[in-house]
C-alpha positions as semicolon CSV with decimal commas, in nm:
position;residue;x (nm);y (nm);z (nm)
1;X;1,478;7,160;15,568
2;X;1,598;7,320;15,228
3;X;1,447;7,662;15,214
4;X;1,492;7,851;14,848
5;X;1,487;8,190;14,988
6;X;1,354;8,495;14,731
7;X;1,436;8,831;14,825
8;X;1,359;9,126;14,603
9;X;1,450;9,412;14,746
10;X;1,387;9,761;14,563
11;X;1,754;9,768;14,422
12;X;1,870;9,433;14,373
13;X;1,746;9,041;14,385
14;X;1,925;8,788;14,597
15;X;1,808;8,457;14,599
16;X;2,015;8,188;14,812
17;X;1,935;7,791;14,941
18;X;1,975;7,741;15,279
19;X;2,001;7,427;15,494
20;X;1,909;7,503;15,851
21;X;2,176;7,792;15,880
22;X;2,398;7,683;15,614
23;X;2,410;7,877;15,251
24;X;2,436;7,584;15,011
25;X;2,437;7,829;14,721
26;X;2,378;8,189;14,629
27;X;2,187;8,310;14,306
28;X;2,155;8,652;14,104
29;X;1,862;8,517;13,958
30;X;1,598;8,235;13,993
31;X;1,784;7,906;13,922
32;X;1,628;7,675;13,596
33;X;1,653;7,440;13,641
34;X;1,580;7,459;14,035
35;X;1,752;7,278;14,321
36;X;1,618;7,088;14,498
37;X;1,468;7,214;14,774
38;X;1,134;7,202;15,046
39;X;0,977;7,519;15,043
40;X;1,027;7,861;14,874
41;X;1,060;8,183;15,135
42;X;0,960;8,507;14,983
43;X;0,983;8,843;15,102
44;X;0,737;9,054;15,100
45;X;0,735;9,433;15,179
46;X;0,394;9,494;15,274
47;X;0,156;9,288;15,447
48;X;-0,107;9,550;15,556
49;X;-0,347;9,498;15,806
50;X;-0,429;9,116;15,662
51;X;-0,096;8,974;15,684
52;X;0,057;8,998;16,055
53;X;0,283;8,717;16,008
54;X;0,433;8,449;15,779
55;X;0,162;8,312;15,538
56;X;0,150;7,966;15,285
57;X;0,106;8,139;14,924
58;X;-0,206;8,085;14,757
59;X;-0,406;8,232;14,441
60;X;-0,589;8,414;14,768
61;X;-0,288;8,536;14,921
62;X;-0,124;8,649;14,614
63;X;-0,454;8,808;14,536
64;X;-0,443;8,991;14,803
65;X;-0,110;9,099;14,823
66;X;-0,168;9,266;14,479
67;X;-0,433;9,473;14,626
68;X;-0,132;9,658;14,854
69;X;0,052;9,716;14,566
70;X;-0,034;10,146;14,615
71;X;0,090;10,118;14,944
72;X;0,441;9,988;14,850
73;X;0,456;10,096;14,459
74;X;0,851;10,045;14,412
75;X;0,851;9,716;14,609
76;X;0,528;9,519;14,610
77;X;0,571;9,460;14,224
78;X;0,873;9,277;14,226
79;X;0,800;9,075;14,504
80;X;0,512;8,950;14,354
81;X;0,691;8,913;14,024
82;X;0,929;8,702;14,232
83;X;0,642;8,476;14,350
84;X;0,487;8,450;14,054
85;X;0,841;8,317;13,871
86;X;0,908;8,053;14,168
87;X;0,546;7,947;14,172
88;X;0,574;7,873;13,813
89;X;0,955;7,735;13,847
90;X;0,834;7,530;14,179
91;X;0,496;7,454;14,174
92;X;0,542;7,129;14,377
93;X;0,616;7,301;14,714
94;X;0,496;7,533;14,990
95;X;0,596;7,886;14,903
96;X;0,585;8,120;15,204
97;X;0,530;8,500;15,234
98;X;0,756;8,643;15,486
99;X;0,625;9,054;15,569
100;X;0,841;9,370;15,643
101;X;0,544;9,462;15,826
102;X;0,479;9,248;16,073
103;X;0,759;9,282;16,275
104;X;0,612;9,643;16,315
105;X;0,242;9,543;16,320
106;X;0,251;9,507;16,710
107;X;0,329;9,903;16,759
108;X;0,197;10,071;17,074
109;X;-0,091;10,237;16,963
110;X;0,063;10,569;17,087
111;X;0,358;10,496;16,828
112;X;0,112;10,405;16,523
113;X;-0,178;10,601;16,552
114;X;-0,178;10,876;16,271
115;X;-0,419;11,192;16,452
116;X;-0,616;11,190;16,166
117;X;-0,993;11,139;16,172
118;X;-1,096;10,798;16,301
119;X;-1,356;10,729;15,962
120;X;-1,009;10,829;15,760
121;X;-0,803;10,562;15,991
122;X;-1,076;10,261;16,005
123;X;-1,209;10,260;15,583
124;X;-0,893;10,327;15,488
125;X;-0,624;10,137;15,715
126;X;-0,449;10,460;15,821
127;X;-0,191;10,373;16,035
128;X;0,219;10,342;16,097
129;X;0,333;10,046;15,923
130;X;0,715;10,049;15,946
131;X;0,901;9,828;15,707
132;X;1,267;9,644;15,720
133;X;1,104;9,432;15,952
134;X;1,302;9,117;15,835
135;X;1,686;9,306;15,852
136;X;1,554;9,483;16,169
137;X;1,423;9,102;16,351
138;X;1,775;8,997;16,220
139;X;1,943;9,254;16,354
140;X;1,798;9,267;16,729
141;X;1,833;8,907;16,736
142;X;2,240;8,910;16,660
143;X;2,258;9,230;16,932
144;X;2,085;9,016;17,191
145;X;2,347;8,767;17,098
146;X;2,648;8,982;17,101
147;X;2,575;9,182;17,396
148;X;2,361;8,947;17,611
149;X;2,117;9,163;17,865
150;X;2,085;9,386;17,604
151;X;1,710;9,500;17,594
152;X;1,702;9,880;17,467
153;X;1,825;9,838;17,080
154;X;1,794;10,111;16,804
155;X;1,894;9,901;16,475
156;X;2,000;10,130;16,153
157;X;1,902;9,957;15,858
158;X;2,100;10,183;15,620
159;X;2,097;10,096;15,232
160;X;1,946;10,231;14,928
161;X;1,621;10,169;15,147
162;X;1,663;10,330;15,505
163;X;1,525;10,280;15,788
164;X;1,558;10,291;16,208
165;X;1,377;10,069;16,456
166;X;1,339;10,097;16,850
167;X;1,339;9,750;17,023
168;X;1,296;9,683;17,352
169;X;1,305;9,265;17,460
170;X;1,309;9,193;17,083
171;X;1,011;9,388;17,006
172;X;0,953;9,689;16,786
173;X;0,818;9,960;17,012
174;X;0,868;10,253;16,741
175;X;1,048;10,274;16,394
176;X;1,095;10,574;16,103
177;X;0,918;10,452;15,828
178;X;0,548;10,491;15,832
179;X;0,204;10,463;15,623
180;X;0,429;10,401;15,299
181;X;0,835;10,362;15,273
182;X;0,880;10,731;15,204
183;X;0,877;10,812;15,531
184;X;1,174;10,890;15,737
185;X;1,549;10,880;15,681
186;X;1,706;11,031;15,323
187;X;1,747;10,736;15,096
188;X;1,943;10,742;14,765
189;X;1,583;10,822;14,608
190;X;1,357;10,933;14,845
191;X;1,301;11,198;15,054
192;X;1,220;11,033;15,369
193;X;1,048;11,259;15,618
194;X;0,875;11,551;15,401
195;X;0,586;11,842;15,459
196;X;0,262;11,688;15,415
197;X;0,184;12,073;15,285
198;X;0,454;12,089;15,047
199;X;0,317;11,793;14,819
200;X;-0,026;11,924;14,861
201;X;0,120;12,307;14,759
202;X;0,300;12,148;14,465
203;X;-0,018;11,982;14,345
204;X;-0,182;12,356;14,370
205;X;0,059;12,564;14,248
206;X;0,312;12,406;14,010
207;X;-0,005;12,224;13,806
208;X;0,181;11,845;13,904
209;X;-0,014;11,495;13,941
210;X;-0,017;11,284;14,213
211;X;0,104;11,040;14,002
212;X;0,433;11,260;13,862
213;X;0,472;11,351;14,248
214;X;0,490;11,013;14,317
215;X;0,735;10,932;14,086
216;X;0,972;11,212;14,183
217;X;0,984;11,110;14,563
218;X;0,995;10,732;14,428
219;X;1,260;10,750;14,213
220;X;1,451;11,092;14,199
221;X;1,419;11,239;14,542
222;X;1,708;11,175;14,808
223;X;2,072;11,179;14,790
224;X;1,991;11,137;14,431
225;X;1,836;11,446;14,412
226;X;2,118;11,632;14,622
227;X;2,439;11,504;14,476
228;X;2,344;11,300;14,124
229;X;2,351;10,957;14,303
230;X;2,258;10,748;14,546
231;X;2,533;10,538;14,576
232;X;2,704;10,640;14,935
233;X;3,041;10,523;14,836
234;X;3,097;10,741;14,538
235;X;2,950;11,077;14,760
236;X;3,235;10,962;15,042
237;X;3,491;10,946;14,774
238;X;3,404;11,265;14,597
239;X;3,527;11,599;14,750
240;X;3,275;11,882;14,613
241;X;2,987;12,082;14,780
242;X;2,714;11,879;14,663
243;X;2,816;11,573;14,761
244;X;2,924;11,716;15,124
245;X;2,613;11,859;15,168
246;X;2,414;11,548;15,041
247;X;2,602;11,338;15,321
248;X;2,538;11,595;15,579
249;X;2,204;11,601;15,515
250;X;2,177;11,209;15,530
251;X;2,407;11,221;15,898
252;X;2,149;11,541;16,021
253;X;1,873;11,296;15,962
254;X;2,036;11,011;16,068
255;X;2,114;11,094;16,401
256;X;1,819;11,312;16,455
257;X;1,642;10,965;16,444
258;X;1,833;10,734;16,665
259;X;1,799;11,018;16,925
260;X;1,430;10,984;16,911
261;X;1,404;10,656;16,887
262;X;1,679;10,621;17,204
263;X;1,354;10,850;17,378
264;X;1,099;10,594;17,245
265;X;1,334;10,309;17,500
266;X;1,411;10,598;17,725
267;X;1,721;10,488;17,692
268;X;1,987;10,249;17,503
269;X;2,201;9,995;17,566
270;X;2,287;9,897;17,203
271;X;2,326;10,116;16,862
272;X;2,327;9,838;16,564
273;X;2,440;9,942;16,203
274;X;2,302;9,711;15,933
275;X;2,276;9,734;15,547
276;X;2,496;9,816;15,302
277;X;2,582;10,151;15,403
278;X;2,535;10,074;15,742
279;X;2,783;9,719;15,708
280;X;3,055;9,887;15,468
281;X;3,040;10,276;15,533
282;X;3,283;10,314;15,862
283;X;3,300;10,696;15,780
284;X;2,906;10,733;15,827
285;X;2,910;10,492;16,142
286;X;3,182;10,745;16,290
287;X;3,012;11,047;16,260
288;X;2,727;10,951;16,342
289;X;2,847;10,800;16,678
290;X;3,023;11,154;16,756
291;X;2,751;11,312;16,673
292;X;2,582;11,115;16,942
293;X;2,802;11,096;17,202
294;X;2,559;11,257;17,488
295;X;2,405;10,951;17,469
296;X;2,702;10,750;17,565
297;X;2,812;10,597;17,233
298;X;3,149;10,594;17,095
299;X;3,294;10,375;16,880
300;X;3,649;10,278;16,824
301;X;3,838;10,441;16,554
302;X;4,066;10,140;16,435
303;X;3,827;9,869;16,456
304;X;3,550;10,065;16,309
305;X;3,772;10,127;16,041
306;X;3,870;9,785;15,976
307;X;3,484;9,667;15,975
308;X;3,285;9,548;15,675
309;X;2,984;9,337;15,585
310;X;3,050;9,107;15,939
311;X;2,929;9,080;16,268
312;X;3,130;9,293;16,510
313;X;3,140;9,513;16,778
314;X;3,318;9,801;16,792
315;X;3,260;10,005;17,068
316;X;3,555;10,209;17,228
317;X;3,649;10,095;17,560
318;X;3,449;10,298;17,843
319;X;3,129;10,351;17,617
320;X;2,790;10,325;17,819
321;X;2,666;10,190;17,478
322;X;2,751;9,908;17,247
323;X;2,777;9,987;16,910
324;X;2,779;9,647;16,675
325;X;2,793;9,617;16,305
326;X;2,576;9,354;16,197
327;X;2,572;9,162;15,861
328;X;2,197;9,173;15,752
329;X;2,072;8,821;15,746
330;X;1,730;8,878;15,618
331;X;1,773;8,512;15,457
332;X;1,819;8,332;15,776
333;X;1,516;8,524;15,931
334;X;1,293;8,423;15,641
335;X;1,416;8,116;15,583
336;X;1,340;8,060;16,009
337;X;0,982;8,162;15,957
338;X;0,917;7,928;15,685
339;X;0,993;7,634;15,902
340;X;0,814;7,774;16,176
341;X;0,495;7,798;15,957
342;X;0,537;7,489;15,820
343;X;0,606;7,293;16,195
């Protein structure tokens, strides 16, 4: 089966055609005149508490899906601008909505249960979401590859977009992200984990909006804030305070995580880096693993070194933990949930 796979992420497009496993073609935009092709694969950042796994795109669907758009406002847009331009482009065959959510939407209750009141939780849908579902599915699926018997995995989904996941047998038992992508890890424009207070003292005492709150921790927040970009690989390459303290910051964070989502497994057997910090930055990947040594990871110097954007491992000989580096595939994990949808 041909699968046209869309994927909008919040900093780029990619679209590529896919044949089983095989890429046929890559795109930077929406091909017109199309290819030819079965079905349409779309990713989709938020699903809510509708959408728990791949669903056939309809005027319903898409209705609905516009609905979440609060809950996801620098994402769910251009996803469903994506849909909307293939829909148009390929009207002729199934398109398929493929969540970030719903790789989370199986949490232990004890994992995404906000202790807020339950009226707040039930009208409103309160509730830990977790997104990167499709990179972190990927992701745990190449670990359990690499290092069969693997079944305690923390994947890093590191990007312009970041986010950790705990795994245990392939599913997610805990993960950074929450309610809405803000939560967690720095990003290059968001804060990640933040003061519920602080926002709410802001909106008291500095006379802001919700709405010009939001748009600072959307788009202006993060490493962005910190050092004047986002982009990790000029902040590695510069040597001033701002941009040492920005990638502190980000590694104090970073680690911080992974050790509390190694206590979600109690335990780990395999430390995944992902994304396109996470595929190309070997500095980040060895500080971090030094930085978490106590719980048995270590990677190789040289081979870390020499690692980008493919699938390897490179854990230092002796480690009680694997450390891989893992090309995110979230094309190939769409593109395998479209043809299980459609049989």
């Amino acid at each position: 089966m041909r699968v046209l796979v869309v994927n909008a992420g919040s900093s780029s497009l990619k679209v590529r055609l896919l044949d089983d496993d095989e890429l046929i073609e890559s795109y930077d935009e929406l091909p017109d005149p199309p290819p030819q092709t079965d079905a349409v694969g779309h990713r989709v950042v938020h699903g809510g508490t509708r959408f728990l796994e791949p669903v056939i795109v309809d005027d319903e669907v898409e209705a609905a899906l516009r609905d979440l758009v609060d809950l996801a406002p620098l994402h769910q847009p251009k996803s469903l601008h994506g849909i909307d331009a293939a829909r148009a482009l390929l009207p002729d065959v199934p398109h398929v909505a493929c969540f970030d959510t719903a790789f989370h939407a199986h949490l232990p209750p004890a994992a995404a249960t906000y202790p807020l009141p339950a009226d707040w939780r039930s009208t409103y849908g309160l509730r830990k979401y977790g997104f990167h579902g499709l990179s972190h599915a990927w992701a745990a699926r190449r670990a359990a590859d690499l290092v069969p018997g693997s079944r305690r995995v923390v994947t890093c989904h590191l990007g312009a977009g970041a986010s950790l996941a705990a795994v245990r047998d392939g599913v997610s038992v805990e993960t950074t992200m929450g309610f809405t992508p803000l939560e967690g890890l720095v990003m290059a424009t968001r804060p990640g984990r933040l003061d519920a207070g602080l926002v709410l003292w802001l909106q008291d005492h500095a006379g802001m909006s919700s709405a010009e709150i939001a748009d600072v921790l959307e788009h202006s927040s993060g490493l962005t804030a910190l050092a004047g970009t986002g982009d990790m690989r000029e902040l590695l390459r510069r040597d001033d305070p701002d941009a040492g303290l920005a990638v502190d910051i980000y590694l104090h964070r970073l680690c911080a995580e992974i050790a509390a989502m190694t206590a979600a497994l109690a335990g780990l057997d395999t430390l995944v880096f992902t994304g396109g910090v996470g595929e190309n930055a070997a500095e980040i990947r060895l500080r971090a693993t030094q930085h978490l040594s106590f719980l048995g990871v270590a990677v190789d110097p040289e081979r870390n070194a020499a690692v980008a954007g493919v699938d390897a491992d490179i854990t230092a000989p002796g480690a009680k933990v694997s450390t891989l580096v893992v090309a995110s595939r979230e094309d190939l994990e769409i593109a395998r949930s479209v043809r299980r949808v459609l049989g």
